[in-house]
Tab-separated table of C-alpha atoms in Angstrom:
chain	number	residue	atom	x	y	z
A	97	ARG	CA	0.944	23.051	-28.846
A	98	THR	CA	1.721	19.401	-29.469
A	99	GLY	CA	4.950	19.988	-27.558
A	100	ILE	CA	2.987	21.068	-24.494
A	101	LEU	CA	0.658	18.088	-24.796
A	102	ARG	CA	3.566	15.717	-25.253
A	103	ALA	CA	5.346	17.127	-22.192
A	104	ALA	CA	2.128	16.836	-20.181
A	105	SER	CA	1.562	13.260	-21.262
A	106	GLU	CA	5.198	12.315	-20.555
A	107	SER	CA	4.883	13.812	-17.088
A	108	TYR	CA	1.665	11.806	-16.602
A	109	LEU	CA	3.305	8.594	-17.844
A	110	SER	CA	6.296	8.999	-15.537
A	111	ARG	CA	4.020	9.488	-12.520
A	112	HIS	CA	1.271	6.949	-13.164
A	113	ASP	CA	1.001	3.196	-13.340
A	114	MET	CA	-0.276	2.217	-16.768
A	115	LEU	CA	-2.033	-0.963	-15.634
A	116	THR	CA	-4.304	0.665	-13.053
A	117	ARG	CA	-4.080	4.350	-14.083
A	118	LEU	CA	-3.277	5.097	-10.445
A	119	PRO	CA	-0.415	7.357	-9.366
A	120	ASN	CA	2.838	5.383	-9.099
A	121	ARG	CA	5.453	5.240	-6.337
A	122	GLN	CA	7.222	8.411	-7.480
A	123	LEU	CA	4.064	10.534	-7.398
A	124	PHE	CA	2.988	8.887	-4.135
A	125	LEU	CA	6.267	9.805	-2.401
A	126	GLU	CA	5.947	13.416	-3.603
A	127	GLU	CA	2.348	13.542	-2.376
A	128	LEU	CA	3.250	11.973	0.978
A	129	ALA	CA	5.990	14.558	1.587
A	130	ARG	CA	3.606	17.366	0.599
A	131	THR	CA	0.802	16.011	2.815
A	132	PHE	CA	3.235	15.735	5.721
A	133	LEU	CA	4.315	19.370	5.402
A	134	VAL	CA	0.731	20.635	5.119
A	135	SER	CA	-0.362	18.513	8.075
A	136	GLN	CA	2.390	19.966	10.258
A	137	ARG	CA	1.567	23.484	9.137
A	138	VAL	CA	-2.198	23.355	9.695
A	139	GLY	CA	-2.210	20.776	12.492
A	140	LYS	CA	-4.464	18.237	10.748
A	141	ASP	CA	-3.593	14.597	11.205
A	142	PHE	CA	-3.544	11.921	8.485
A	143	ALA	CA	-2.930	8.185	8.193
A	144	LEU	CA	-0.870	6.133	5.771
A	145	HIS	CA	-2.277	2.716	4.823
A	146	LEU	CA	-0.005	0.237	3.011
A	147	ILE	CA	-2.007	-2.591	1.448
A	148	ASP	CA	-0.676	-5.823	0.059
A	149	ILE	CA	-2.441	-8.599	-1.885
A	150	ASP	CA	-2.131	-11.917	-0.028
A	151	ARG	CA	-0.175	-14.706	-1.730
A	152	PHE	CA	0.054	-12.729	-4.972
A	153	LYS	CA	3.214	-14.563	-6.038
A	154	ASP	CA	1.304	-17.874	-5.885
A	155	ILE	CA	-1.424	-16.460	-8.136
A	156	ASN	CA	1.152	-15.261	-10.678
A	157	ASP	CA	3.114	-18.531	-10.527
A	158	ASN	CA	0.071	-20.778	-10.834
A	159	HIS	CA	-2.178	-18.783	-13.158
A	160	GLY	CA	0.166	-16.475	-15.081
A	161	HIS	CA	0.819	-12.739	-15.077
A	162	GLY	CA	-2.242	-11.975	-17.218
A	163	ILE	CA	-4.490	-13.200	-14.400
A	164	GLY	CA	-2.317	-11.397	-11.859
A	165	ASP	CA	-2.726	-8.145	-13.804
A	166	GLN	CA	-6.516	-8.526	-13.906
A	167	ILE	CA	-6.589	-9.059	-10.145
A	168	VAL	CA	-4.427	-5.962	-9.555
A	169	GLN	CA	-6.764	-3.889	-11.754
A	170	ASN	CA	-9.805	-5.203	-9.924
A	171	VAL	CA	-8.330	-4.493	-6.482
A	172	ALA	CA	-7.308	-0.987	-7.631
A	173	ARG	CA	-10.855	-0.260	-8.808
A	174	ARG	CA	-12.448	-1.530	-5.592
A	175	LEU	CA	-10.065	0.416	-3.374
A	176	ARG	CA	-10.584	3.592	-5.382
A	177	ASP	CA	-14.337	3.246	-4.835
A	178	ARG	CA	-13.846	3.054	-1.054
A	179	ILE	CA	-11.939	6.294	-0.483
A	180	ARG	CA	-13.017	9.927	-0.137
A	181	LYS	CA	-12.222	12.711	-2.606
A	182	SER	CA	-9.649	14.135	-0.201
A	183	ASP	CA	-7.770	10.815	0.126
A	184	PHE	CA	-4.956	9.768	-2.210
A	185	ILE	CA	-4.354	6.266	-3.573
A	186	ALA	CA	-1.349	4.923	-5.481
A	187	ARG	CA	0.066	1.637	-6.696
A	188	VAL	CA	3.510	1.547	-5.111
A	189	GLY	CA	4.638	-1.957	-6.065
A	190	GLY	CA	3.615	-5.046	-8.016
A	191	ASP	CA	0.911	-6.034	-5.511
A	192	GLU	CA	1.143	-3.119	-3.106
A	193	PHE	CA	-1.064	-0.058	-2.801
A	194	ALA	CA	-0.854	2.983	-0.564
A	195	ILE	CA	-3.664	5.209	0.660
A	196	ILE	CA	-3.059	8.582	2.264
A	197	GLN	CA	-6.181	9.089	4.369
A	198	ARG	CA	-6.513	12.807	4.979
A	199	PRO	CA	-7.535	14.471	7.129
A	200	ILE	CA	-8.408	12.193	10.039
A	201	ARG	CA	-9.929	12.993	13.391
A	202	GLY	CA	-8.866	10.125	15.603
A	203	ARG	CA	-8.545	6.376	15.411
A	204	PRO	CA	-12.178	5.431	14.637
A	205	GLN	CA	-11.874	6.968	11.164
A	206	VAL	CA	-8.719	4.943	10.533
A	207	LEU	CA	-10.471	1.734	11.585
A	208	ASP	CA	-13.430	2.635	9.354
A	209	LEU	CA	-11.195	2.773	6.286
A	210	ILE	CA	-9.485	-0.501	7.221
A	211	ALA	CA	-12.950	-2.095	7.497
A	212	ALA	CA	-13.963	-0.614	4.125
A	213	VAL	CA	-10.795	-2.017	2.503
A	214	GLN	CA	-11.524	-5.484	3.898
A	215	ALA	CA	-15.199	-5.248	2.882
A	216	ALA	CA	-14.140	-4.318	-0.664
A	217	MET	CA	-12.737	-7.836	-1.115
A	218	LYS	CA	-15.656	-9.809	0.358
A	219	VAL	CA	-16.859	-10.671	-3.152
A	220	PRO	CA	-14.426	-12.924	-5.086
A	221	VAL	CA	-12.547	-11.445	-8.042
A	222	THR	CA	-13.282	-12.982	-11.442
A	223	ALA	CA	-10.228	-13.208	-13.688
A	224	GLY	CA	-9.925	-15.412	-16.762
A	225	ASN	CA	-13.222	-17.229	-16.014
A	226	THR	CA	-11.971	-18.207	-12.551
A	227	GLU	CA	-13.116	-16.816	-9.215
A	228	PHE	CA	-10.386	-15.879	-6.765
A	229	ASP	CA	-10.834	-15.121	-3.103
A	230	VAL	CA	-8.459	-12.205	-2.726
A	231	GLY	CA	-7.306	-11.150	0.712
A	232	LEU	CA	-5.534	-7.927	1.603
A	233	ALA	CA	-3.100	-7.222	4.418
A	234	THR	CA	-2.950	-3.650	5.730
A	235	GLY	CA	-0.360	-1.819	7.804
A	236	VAL	CA	-1.194	1.647	9.080
A	237	ALA	CA	0.847	4.494	10.534
A	238	VAL	CA	-0.568	7.781	11.835
A	239	ALA	CA	1.347	10.984	11.133
A	240	SER	CA	0.986	12.612	14.557
A	241	THR	CA	2.392	9.624	16.471
A	242	ASP	CA	4.301	7.287	14.161
A	243	GLY	CA	6.897	9.328	12.297
A	244	LYS	CA	8.694	12.653	12.492
A	245	THR	CA	9.278	12.667	8.724
A	246	SER	CA	7.433	11.178	5.774
A	247	THR	CA	10.244	8.597	5.403
A	248	GLU	CA	9.859	7.542	9.036
A	249	LEU	CA	6.095	7.319	8.612
A	250	MET	CA	6.557	5.100	5.564
A	251	LYS	CA	8.888	2.844	7.566
A	252	SER	CA	6.362	2.583	10.419
A	253	ALA	CA	3.557	1.645	8.006
A	254	ASP	CA	5.872	-0.920	6.402
A	255	ILE	CA	6.659	-2.464	9.800
A	256	ALA	CA	2.922	-2.620	10.581
A	257	LEU	CA	2.234	-4.254	7.195
A	258	TYR	CA	4.941	-6.839	7.817
A	259	ALA	CA	3.385	-7.602	11.219
A	260	ALA	CA	-0.081	-7.924	9.656
A	261	LYS	CA	1.260	-10.335	7.040
A	262	SER	CA	2.900	-12.542	9.650
A	263	ASP	CA	-0.164	-12.544	11.941
A	264	PRO	CA	-2.459	-15.521	11.244
A	265	ASP	CA	-5.310	-13.976	13.276
A	266	SER	CA	-5.565	-10.518	11.759
A	267	ASN	CA	-5.120	-9.004	8.305
A	268	TYR	CA	-4.291	-5.529	9.575
A	269	ARG	CA	-2.033	-3.876	12.130
A	270	LEU	CA	-1.687	-0.328	13.342
A	271	TYR	CA	1.889	0.614	14.035
A	272	ASP	CA	3.135	0.527	17.586
A	273	ALA	CA	6.682	0.488	18.919
A	274	ASP	CA	6.332	-3.071	20.264
A	275	ILE	CA	6.202	-4.709	16.838
A	276	LYS	CA	9.552	-3.312	15.783
A	277	ASP	CA	11.859	-5.776	17.498
A	278	SER	CA	10.497	-9.104	16.299
A	279	ARG	CA	10.581	-7.793	12.752
A	280	ALA	CA	14.142	-6.512	13.005
A	281	GLU	CA	15.257	-9.841	14.476
A	282	ARG	CA	13.470	-11.753	11.762
A	283	ARG	CA	14.988	-9.591	9.027
A	284	ALA	CA	18.439	-10.054	10.584
A	285	LEU	CA	17.902	-13.811	10.770
A	286	GLU	CA	16.756	-13.945	7.136
A	287	GLY	CA	19.835	-11.968	6.151
A	288	ALA	CA	22.113	-14.316	8.100
A	289	LEU	CA	20.447	-17.387	6.572
A	290	LYS	CA	20.816	-15.975	3.090
A	291	THR	CA	24.502	-15.197	3.674
A	292	GLY	CA	24.958	-18.691	5.087
A	293	LEU	CA	23.306	-20.259	2.047
A	294	ASP	CA	25.337	-18.131	-0.354
A	295	ASN	CA	28.517	-19.244	1.424
A	296	ARG	CA	27.249	-22.855	1.596
A	297	GLU	CA	27.512	-22.821	5.405
C-alpha cells in the first residue's frame, strides 16, 4: 500500500510545481496536447493564455528570491481564483503561467478572461512587509485559427506574449500573423549581437 502511495506522490511531484502547487510545464504540455485532440474531435474551440510577470528579474535582483517566491505564490493564487472549473492553469516557468481556457465560444470570452487576469492584479501584492505593484503581460492564441498542432499553438501564444511585452501601450496581445516578422527580426538581431559580442566584434 505504501508503495502505491509513494508512486502516486512521486507522480504528483514530477508533474507539479512545489512552490505554487500548480501543475508544472510537463503536465501542462500533456494537458495541452490532450485538449487539442479533444477539441478537434468534438469541434469545441479553446484558447491558450501565456502570462508573464512584468520585470520579475528586477524584483528578484533588488529584493531577493524569497520575495520573488512570495509574489509568484500570490499571483498563482489570484489567477486560480479567476478561472472556471473547466479551465486549466499551470506554472510553466519561473515567472510564467499558462491557462488553457476551455471551451470558448468566440472572442468575447477570451477578452473577458484577459480582463479578469488584469483585474486580479489591481490590488498591490504584499511580500516581506512591502507592497509591490505587479503587472502581467498576456499573449493569447486560439486553437481554431492560430495553430494546427499544440506545438504551433504554443509558439503563436509565445509570439503574442513577446509582442505584448514589447508594447508600451498594452499588456496583452492576441496572436495574429502580422506580429511574427518584427519578432523574428528582433530575435535574429539579438542573436547576431550576441555572436558579435562573444567574438569581440
